[in-house]
Amino acid sequence: MSYPIISKREHASPAPPNLRDYDLVHSKFSWDQAREKLAGMGEGKLNIAFEALDRHRGTEIENHVALRFLPKDENAASPQDISYRQLLADSNRFANVLASLGVTRGDRVYCLSGRIPGLYIAALGALKHGCLFTPLFSAFGPEPIRSRMDIGQPSVLVTTSRLYRKKLADWAHELPYLDHVILLDDDPAETPDRRAVKLSALMSSASPDYSTQAMAPEEPALLHFTSGTTGKPKGAIHVHQAVLAHYVTAEFALDLQPRDIYWCTADPGWVTGTSYGIIAPLTHGVTMIVDEADFDAERWYRTLQDQHVSVWYTAPTAIRMLMKYGKEMADRFDLSGLRFLASVGEPLNPEAVKWGMETLGLPFHDNWWQTETGGIMIANFSSMDIKPGSMGKPLPGIEAAIAHRTAEGIEFLQNSDETGELVLKTGWPSMFRGYLNEDERYHKCFIGDWYLTGDLARCDEDGYFWFVGRADDVIKSSGHLIGPFEVESVFMEHPAVAEAGVIGIPDEVSGEAVKAFVALKPGIEATEGLQKELLGLARKRLGPAVAPKTLEFRVALPKTRSGKIMRRLLKARELGLPEGDTSTLEESGK
Ligand code: AMP
């Protein structure tokens, strides 16, 4: 079914958009000129946190609410407002706390926490102090947390007593590189770690003044983990000048304007929740909503209504869940404060764009990017016609193309609508500068001046990009990127398991559901009990966001002659699709 174009007049926002003439701005844009949009710290130095907070000192924005925190249990606690002035003072205190513990510029600070103000203060304070900051998703189980800790070897972990007890207590005391565990809460129970300190005591004696470290544009600021098809998770390094891209892309693709109330529903444990859930909104001086609770349709509508959210950045899985509750539920709320809706993370069904128009009076503006790009690369803008199902057009400052990898290098596809790999011309400020300790893996992502995204896409005759699929086996479930290898490794540790293969299968709500296939060792019976045990093990070790929901036993899994599980074939067979090239298949897997 093809969906009619939504003309720019049909979805025009009441206020003139920041990007009024896409073609003009895209043709004239230069990152060097755009640098003037930042405050900077003199002599070419800058700091992400300075742009987010210090730059507003002495302006009217100082008194605005920077962060409105909505606690999970609304009956137990009321919303908490933190002004720009207060957030600056608190993150300065946090930077001073780090200094008092002997933490220095360049040290790595990890944070494992739900969406509470302490997480935001720690992120900004660590950046101010020149540390490399890594947020970890709090729904991860111990396994993904530990592997990411071992790769980045942080000297500081910021967390809560509850998360420490639940996910770290069994093993964190063994980590030789970890010097400090900073607890964000005041839980009276002892945390079984001699390095643990309570933040509140340290904060109360710390000064609210701190001279933010002036960083070179290329100094590392953030380390975000992402997954590949094989091997360990990859730590993508982002530098301080990424803030320029965060600022500019939020101006153009999210249309952020000074008085906006902005809600990014992504968790800071994933790149969207940091780039657009902390940095970009603060650089624009808007009020950001931080909801501690997980998805709940009524609560979300109530939040949009009661908080007068004007710009809402969310994800397809959430939109599909809202769609299931129907227009009737949406109609019970006054959502007239909304003026711009955006979506990212997975393919946005054209039906969802249409549903936005019908139910909220606005379309969702799909945009595309990934951990490695650090910021939005392709988007539907307020000032252009929307073709539902398309990711839109490249941002000003971004050149995108469709190409094939060849023996000689790269071949660009000239004809519109041909499917190939989505590639981006290097040089934008938020591009990752390496995978931590994995130079080879990093260099493999580039051919000449082009970054290869690993996504398959096509570009139509009007210059709109359309997502086709992933070129590799990674799984996108509820917007979370999951590396099959990480999941398979947990099954492989079970004494009954001989082989494991994990794939994503289409799911109406989460986009893809994680499904495992397991072959047992000779003589071991495939029972329902064992199936439950394996699923339980995965849930405990990986956490609910990563663990498979279903598992099937097979006598053997399809493998290449060199012994690699052919996930592509597992998937084709599961979905009844053509098997494609099976010339490398080892016979026993058939
Ligand atoms: P992550 O690095 O976790 O942000 O995941 C990035 C991947 O998510 C991309 O490479 C795409 O495969 C997928 N993705 C992100 N945004 C979109 C979108 N708008 N449409 C389709 N896929 C998307």
PDB file of N, CA, C and O and ligand atoms in Angstrom, residues 226 271 344-347 366-372 391 455 467 470 476 481, ligand 1:
ATOM      1  N   THR A 226      28.006  -0.040  21.524  1.00  0.00           N
ATOM      2  CA  THR A 226      27.080  -0.523  20.523  1.00  0.00           C
ATOM      3  C   THR A 226      27.471  -1.959  20.202  1.00  0.00           C
ATOM      4  O   THR A 226      28.494  -2.439  20.684  1.00  0.00           O
ATOM      5  N   VAL A 271      22.530   6.010  23.017  1.00  0.00           N
ATOM      6  CA  VAL A 271      23.089   7.282  22.547  1.00  0.00           C
ATOM      7  C   VAL A 271      22.026   8.385  22.403  1.00  0.00           C
ATOM      8  O   VAL A 271      22.283   9.551  22.705  1.00  0.00           O
ATOM      9  N   VAL A 344      12.876   8.023  16.148  1.00  0.00           N
ATOM     10  CA  VAL A 344      14.163   7.466  15.707  1.00  0.00           C
ATOM     11  C   VAL A 344      14.371   6.063  16.244  1.00  0.00           C
ATOM     12  O   VAL A 344      13.688   5.645  17.174  1.00  0.00           O
ATOM     13  N   GLY A 345      15.327   5.361  15.675  1.00  0.00           N
ATOM     14  CA  GLY A 345      15.816   4.127  16.281  1.00  0.00           C
ATOM     15  C   GLY A 345      15.507   2.881  15.506  1.00  0.00           C
ATOM     16  O   GLY A 345      16.231   1.902  15.589  1.00  0.00           O
ATOM     17  N   GLU A 346      14.426   2.875  14.769  1.00  0.00           N
ATOM     18  CA  GLU A 346      14.036   1.701  13.988  1.00  0.00           C
ATOM     19  C   GLU A 346      13.114   2.218  12.885  1.00  0.00           C
ATOM     20  O   GLU A 346      12.659   3.364  12.963  1.00  0.00           O
ATOM     21  N   PRO A 347      12.814   1.362  11.936  1.00  0.00           N
ATOM     22  CA  PRO A 347      11.939   1.832  10.863  1.00  0.00           C
ATOM     23  C   PRO A 347      10.589   2.296  11.419  1.00  0.00           C
ATOM     24  O   PRO A 347       9.998   1.622  12.258  1.00  0.00           O
ATOM     25  N   ASP A 366      10.254  11.130  11.025  1.00  0.00           N
ATOM     26  CA  ASP A 366      11.243  10.068  11.216  1.00  0.00           C
ATOM     27  C   ASP A 366      12.635  10.643  10.988  1.00  0.00           C
ATOM     28  O   ASP A 366      12.831  11.473  10.095  1.00  0.00           O
ATOM     29  N   ASN A 367      13.587  10.221  11.792  1.00  0.00           N
ATOM     30  CA  ASN A 367      14.973  10.528  11.454  1.00  0.00           C
ATOM     31  C   ASN A 367      15.867   9.337  11.720  1.00  0.00           C
ATOM     32  O   ASN A 367      15.503   8.417  12.447  1.00  0.00           O
ATOM     33  N   TRP A 368      17.012   9.368  11.071  1.00  0.00           N
ATOM     34  CA  TRP A 368      17.926   8.215  11.105  1.00  0.00           C
ATOM     35  C   TRP A 368      19.299   8.637  11.605  1.00  0.00           C
ATOM     36  O   TRP A 368      19.823   9.672  11.192  1.00  0.00           O
ATOM     37  N   TRP A 369      19.858   7.829  12.451  1.00  0.00           N
ATOM     38  CA  TRP A 369      21.288   7.948  12.815  1.00  0.00           C
ATOM     39  C   TRP A 369      21.665   6.730  13.618  1.00  0.00           C
ATOM     40  O   TRP A 369      20.856   5.830  13.806  1.00  0.00           O
ATOM     41  N   GLN A 370      22.914   6.674  14.089  1.00  0.00           N
ATOM     42  CA  GLN A 370      23.363   5.515  14.862  1.00  0.00           C
ATOM     43  C   GLN A 370      24.422   5.953  15.869  1.00  0.00           C
ATOM     44  O   GLN A 370      24.909   7.090  15.813  1.00  0.00           O
ATOM     45  N   THR A 371      24.752   5.042  16.778  1.00  0.00           N
ATOM     46  CA  THR A 371      25.718   5.359  17.827  1.00  0.00           C
ATOM     47  C   THR A 371      26.972   5.998  17.221  1.00  0.00           C
ATOM     48  O   THR A 371      27.492   6.988  17.732  1.00  0.00           O
ATOM     49  N   GLU A 372      27.444   5.426  16.133  1.00  0.00           N
ATOM     50  CA  GLU A 372      28.701   5.892  15.536  1.00  0.00           C
ATOM     51  C   GLU A 372      28.587   7.312  15.002  1.00  0.00           C
ATOM     52  O   GLU A 372      29.576   8.039  14.970  1.00  0.00           O
ATOM     53  N   MET A 391      12.970   8.026   5.600  1.00  0.00           N
ATOM     54  CA  MET A 391      13.728   8.620   6.713  1.00  0.00           C
ATOM     55  C   MET A 391      13.981  10.105   6.474  1.00  0.00           C
ATOM     56  O   MET A 391      14.435  10.810   7.353  1.00  0.00           O
ATOM     57  N   ASP A 455      23.951  -0.223   7.061  1.00  0.00           N
ATOM     58  CA  ASP A 455      22.509  -0.257   6.777  1.00  0.00           C
ATOM     59  C   ASP A 455      22.298  -0.266   5.265  1.00  0.00           C
ATOM     60  O   ASP A 455      23.026   0.406   4.524  1.00  0.00           O
ATOM     61  N   PHE A 467      14.864   3.344   4.299  1.00  0.00           N
ATOM     62  CA  PHE A 467      15.566   2.255   4.973  1.00  0.00           C
ATOM     63  C   PHE A 467      15.121   0.926   4.375  1.00  0.00           C
ATOM     64  O   PHE A 467      13.933   0.692   4.187  1.00  0.00           O
ATOM     65  N   ARG A 470      19.264  -4.087   7.616  1.00  0.00           N
ATOM     66  CA  ARG A 470      20.651  -4.091   8.066  1.00  0.00           C
ATOM     67  C   ARG A 470      21.456  -4.986   7.131  1.00  0.00           C
ATOM     68  O   ARG A 470      20.956  -6.004   6.662  1.00  0.00           O
ATOM     69  N   LYS A 476      17.384  -5.235  16.161  1.00  0.00           N
ATOM     70  CA  LYS A 476      16.848  -4.013  16.763  1.00  0.00           C
ATOM     71  C   LYS A 476      15.530  -4.374  17.437  1.00  0.00           C
ATOM     72  O   LYS A 476      14.524  -4.605  16.771  1.00  0.00           O
ATOM     73  N   LEU A 481      19.758  -1.895  20.174  1.00  0.00           N
ATOM     74  CA  LEU A 481      20.592  -2.685  19.284  1.00  0.00           C
ATOM     75  C   LEU A 481      21.185  -3.849  20.067  1.00  0.00           C
ATOM     76  O   LEU A 481      21.811  -3.647  21.101  1.00  0.00           O
TER      77      LEU A 481
HETATM   78  P1  AMP B   1      22.028   2.525  17.444  1.00  0.00           P
HETATM   79  O1  AMP B   1      23.469   2.585  17.128  1.00  0.00           O
HETATM   80  O2  AMP B   1      21.693   1.646  18.592  1.00  0.00           O
HETATM   81  O3  AMP B   1      21.447   3.890  17.568  1.00  0.00           O
HETATM   82  O4  AMP B   1      21.298   1.832  16.213  1.00  0.00           O
HETATM   83  C1  AMP B   1      21.474   2.357  14.925  1.00  0.00           C
HETATM   84  C2  AMP B   1      20.686   1.547  13.948  1.00  0.00           C
HETATM   85  O5  AMP B   1      19.281   1.652  14.214  1.00  0.00           O
HETATM   86  C3  AMP B   1      20.830   2.036  12.534  1.00  0.00           C
HETATM   87  O6  AMP B   1      22.032   1.594  11.946  1.00  0.00           O
HETATM   88  C4  AMP B   1      19.585   1.455  11.889  1.00  0.00           C
HETATM   89  O7  AMP B   1      19.764   0.097  11.575  1.00  0.00           O
HETATM   90  C5  AMP B   1      18.559   1.607  12.997  1.00  0.00           C
HETATM   91  N1  AMP B   1      17.821   2.871  12.831  1.00  0.00           N
HETATM   92  C6  AMP B   1      18.002   4.038  13.474  1.00  0.00           C
HETATM   93  N2  AMP B   1      17.109   4.963  13.067  1.00  0.00           N
HETATM   94  C7  AMP B   1      16.352   4.375  12.119  1.00  0.00           C
HETATM   95  C8  AMP B   1      15.277   4.811  11.281  1.00  0.00           C
HETATM   96  N3  AMP B   1      14.781   6.028  11.376  1.00  0.00           N
HETATM   97  N4  AMP B   1      14.763   3.926  10.406  1.00  0.00           N
HETATM   98  C9  AMP B   1      15.264   2.670  10.311  1.00  0.00           C
HETATM   99  N5  AMP B   1      16.268   2.209  11.065  1.00  0.00           N
HETATM  100  C10 AMP B   1      16.816   3.041  11.954  1.00  0.00           C
END
